[in-house]
XYZ file of C-alpha atoms in Angstrom:
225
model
C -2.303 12.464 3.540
C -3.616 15.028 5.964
C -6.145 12.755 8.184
C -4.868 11.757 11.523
C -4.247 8.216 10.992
C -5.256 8.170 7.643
C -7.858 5.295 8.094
C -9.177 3.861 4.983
C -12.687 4.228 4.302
C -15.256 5.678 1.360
C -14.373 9.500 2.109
C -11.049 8.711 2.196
C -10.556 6.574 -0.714
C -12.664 8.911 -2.939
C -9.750 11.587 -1.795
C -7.371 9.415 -3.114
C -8.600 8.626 -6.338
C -9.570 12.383 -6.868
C -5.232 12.779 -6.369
C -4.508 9.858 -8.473
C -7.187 11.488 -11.096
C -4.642 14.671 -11.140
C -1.877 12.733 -11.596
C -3.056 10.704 -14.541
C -3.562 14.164 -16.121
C -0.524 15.437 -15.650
C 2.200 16.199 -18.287
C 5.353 16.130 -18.811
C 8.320 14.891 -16.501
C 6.728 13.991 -13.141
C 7.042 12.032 -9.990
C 4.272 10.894 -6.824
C 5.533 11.158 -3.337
C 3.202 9.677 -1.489
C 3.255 10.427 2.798
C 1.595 11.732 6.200
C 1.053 14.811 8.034
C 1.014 12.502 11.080
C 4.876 11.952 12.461
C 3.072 8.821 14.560
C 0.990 7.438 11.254
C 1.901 6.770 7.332
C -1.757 4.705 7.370
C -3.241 2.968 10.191
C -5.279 0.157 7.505
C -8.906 0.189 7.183
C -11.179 2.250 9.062
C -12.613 -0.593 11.636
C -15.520 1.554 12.577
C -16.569 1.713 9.651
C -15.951 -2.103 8.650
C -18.117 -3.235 11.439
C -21.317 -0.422 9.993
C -21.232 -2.307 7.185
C -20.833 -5.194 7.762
C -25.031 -6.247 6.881
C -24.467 -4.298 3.786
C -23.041 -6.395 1.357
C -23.092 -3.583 -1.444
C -21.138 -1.232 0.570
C -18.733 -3.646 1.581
C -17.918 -4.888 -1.627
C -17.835 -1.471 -2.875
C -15.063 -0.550 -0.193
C -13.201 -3.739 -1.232
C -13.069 -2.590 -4.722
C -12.203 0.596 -4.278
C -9.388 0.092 -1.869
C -7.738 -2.497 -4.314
C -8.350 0.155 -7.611
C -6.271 2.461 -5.543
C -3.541 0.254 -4.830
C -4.012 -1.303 -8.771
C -3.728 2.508 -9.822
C -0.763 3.488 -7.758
C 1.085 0.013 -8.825
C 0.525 0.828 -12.553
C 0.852 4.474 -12.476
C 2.873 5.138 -15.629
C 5.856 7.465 -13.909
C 7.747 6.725 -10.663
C 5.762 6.744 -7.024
C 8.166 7.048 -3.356
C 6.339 6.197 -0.401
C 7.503 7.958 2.672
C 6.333 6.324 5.491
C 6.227 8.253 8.355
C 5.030 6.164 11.345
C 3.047 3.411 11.388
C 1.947 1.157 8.210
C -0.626 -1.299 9.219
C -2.861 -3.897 6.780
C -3.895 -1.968 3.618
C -1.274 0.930 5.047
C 1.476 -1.890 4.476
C -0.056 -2.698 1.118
C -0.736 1.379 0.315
C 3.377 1.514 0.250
C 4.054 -1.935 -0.972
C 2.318 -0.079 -3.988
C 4.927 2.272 -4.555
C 8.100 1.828 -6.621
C 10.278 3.305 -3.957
C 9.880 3.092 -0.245
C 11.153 4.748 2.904
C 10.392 4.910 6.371
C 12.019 5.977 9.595
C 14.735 4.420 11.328
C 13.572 5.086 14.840
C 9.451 4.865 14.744
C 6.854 2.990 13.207
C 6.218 -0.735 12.555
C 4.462 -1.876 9.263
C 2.714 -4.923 9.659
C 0.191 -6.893 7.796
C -1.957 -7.579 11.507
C -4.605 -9.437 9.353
C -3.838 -12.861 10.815
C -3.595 -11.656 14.483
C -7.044 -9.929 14.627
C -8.637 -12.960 12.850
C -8.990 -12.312 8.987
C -7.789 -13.066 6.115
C -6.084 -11.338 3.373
C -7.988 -10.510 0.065
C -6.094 -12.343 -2.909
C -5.112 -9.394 -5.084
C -3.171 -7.573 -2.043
C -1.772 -10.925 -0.788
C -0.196 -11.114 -4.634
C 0.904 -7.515 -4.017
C 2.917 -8.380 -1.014
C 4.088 -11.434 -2.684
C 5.501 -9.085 -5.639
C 7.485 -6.604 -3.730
C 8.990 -9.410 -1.278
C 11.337 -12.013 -0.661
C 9.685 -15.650 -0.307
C 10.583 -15.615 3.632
C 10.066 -11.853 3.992
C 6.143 -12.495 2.110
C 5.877 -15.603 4.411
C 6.915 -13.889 7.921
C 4.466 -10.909 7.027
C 1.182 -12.548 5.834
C 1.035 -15.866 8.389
C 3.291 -14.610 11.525
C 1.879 -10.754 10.903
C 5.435 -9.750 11.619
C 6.350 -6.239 12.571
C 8.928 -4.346 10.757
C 10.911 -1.776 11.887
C 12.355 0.479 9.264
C 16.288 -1.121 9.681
C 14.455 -5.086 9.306
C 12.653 -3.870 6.163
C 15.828 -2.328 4.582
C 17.538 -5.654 5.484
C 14.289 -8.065 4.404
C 14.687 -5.614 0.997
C 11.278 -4.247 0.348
C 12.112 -0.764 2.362
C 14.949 1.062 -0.043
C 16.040 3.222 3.169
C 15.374 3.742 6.862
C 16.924 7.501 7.893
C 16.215 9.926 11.381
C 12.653 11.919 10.595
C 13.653 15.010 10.091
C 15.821 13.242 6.503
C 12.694 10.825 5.603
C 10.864 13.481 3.706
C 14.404 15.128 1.838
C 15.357 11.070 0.736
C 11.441 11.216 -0.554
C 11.989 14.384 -2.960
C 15.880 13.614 -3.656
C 14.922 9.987 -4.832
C 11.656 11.499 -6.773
C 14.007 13.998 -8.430
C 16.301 11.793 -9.734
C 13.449 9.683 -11.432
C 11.461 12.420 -12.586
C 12.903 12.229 -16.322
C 11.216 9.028 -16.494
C 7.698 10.485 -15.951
C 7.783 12.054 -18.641
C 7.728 8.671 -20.846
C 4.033 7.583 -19.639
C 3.613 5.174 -22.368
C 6.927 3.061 -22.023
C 6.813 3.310 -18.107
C 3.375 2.141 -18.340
C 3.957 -0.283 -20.449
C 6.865 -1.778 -18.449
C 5.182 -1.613 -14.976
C 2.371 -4.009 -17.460
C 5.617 -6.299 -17.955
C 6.427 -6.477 -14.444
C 3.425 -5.983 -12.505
C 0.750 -6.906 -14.986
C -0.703 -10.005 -13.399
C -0.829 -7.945 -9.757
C -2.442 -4.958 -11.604
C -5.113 -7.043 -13.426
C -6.115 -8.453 -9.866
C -6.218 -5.018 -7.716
C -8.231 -3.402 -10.892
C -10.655 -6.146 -11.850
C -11.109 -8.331 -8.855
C -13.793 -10.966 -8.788
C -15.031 -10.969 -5.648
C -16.625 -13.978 -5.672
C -13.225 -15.803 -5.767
C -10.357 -13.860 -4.592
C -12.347 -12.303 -1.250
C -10.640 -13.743 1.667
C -13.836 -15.534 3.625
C -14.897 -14.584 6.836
C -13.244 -16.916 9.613
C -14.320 -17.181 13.402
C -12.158 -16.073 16.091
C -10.168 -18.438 17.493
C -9.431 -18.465 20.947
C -6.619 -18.581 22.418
């Protein structure tokens, strides 16, 4: 990912799936490491700006909603092995972006990932909140979606959704060495599919097909405090 904070919004996301559309099409033994040009940023969540210029547009914004959860549906259920190597920071659907992955990383002396959601006033979209409750331990899920907890690369190893926290400068070699020695398994799309179905399939079914006239989170007003 090669923008800045790597902000989610359309132009973004339509990058993404353009990726994931190369992947898909891909042959033969393969692995998807996922990460950041940015040594202070992995993915900084949603692009606020661009939140708020929608936010009379009901179209757009549901067509940002669905398009961010298809990408984390199609990374989730991508039929070969995914690392995420976080970089820096990992906040909201930048948490949820590596949550997405089958293997995760991130460095031992920067970056938080945090689900912030409930500290700036909103609420989680069902699907994602399902993702984080898939990849996490009950008190680990609870601590991260209603305290918005901040973890540190050495509290997520311990919680056990991060796999490793190492120095920067081995973050990216742990990325490649862990994709290389699960690359033999890309090249069985069908029965990795199929088992990431098994596993994931109720999470994939939400991020894919959401209804989002039940599992939107509603808008709340700020409380003040």
């Amino acid at each position: 990912m090669l923008a800045g904070e790597n902000q989610l919004n359309p132009a973004f996301l339509d990058s993404f799936h353009r990726c994931l559309d190369m992947v898909e099409g891909s042959t033969g033994p393969a692995a998807l490491v996922t990460t950041s040009s940015s040594p202070k940023f992995f993915c900084n969540g949603a692009d606020v700006k661009f939140l708020e210029s929608v936010k009379a547009d009901q179209s757009a914004s549901d067509g940002f909603d669905r398009s961010m959860m298809r990408m984390l549906g199609r990374i989730l259920s991508l039929p070969l092995p995914t690392v995420a190597c976080v970089t820096g920071h990992a906040f909201g659907a930048g948490f949820m972006l590596a949550l997405a992955h089958d293997f995760r990383a991130a460095r031992l002396d920067r970056g938080y990932l945090c689900a912030n959601e409930v500290l700036i006033g909103m609420g989680v979209h069902i699907p994602p909140l399902r993702l984080f409750e898939c990849k996490m331990s009950k008190p680990a899920f609870q601590e991260t979606v209603l305290s918005g907890r901040r973890w540190d690369g050495k509290a997520g190893v311990q919680a056990g959704f991060l796999h490793a926290a190492v120095p920067e400068a081995e973050l990216l070699p742990w990325a490649l060495e862990t994709a290389k020695k699960q690359v033999k398994l890309g090249a069985a799309r069908d029965l990795n599919g199929w088992m990431k179905q098994q596993v994931f399939g109720r999470e994939i079914d939400l991020l894919l097909h959401p209804d989002l006239g039940i599992h939107l989170a509603p808008a709340f007003p700020r409380a003040r405090v």
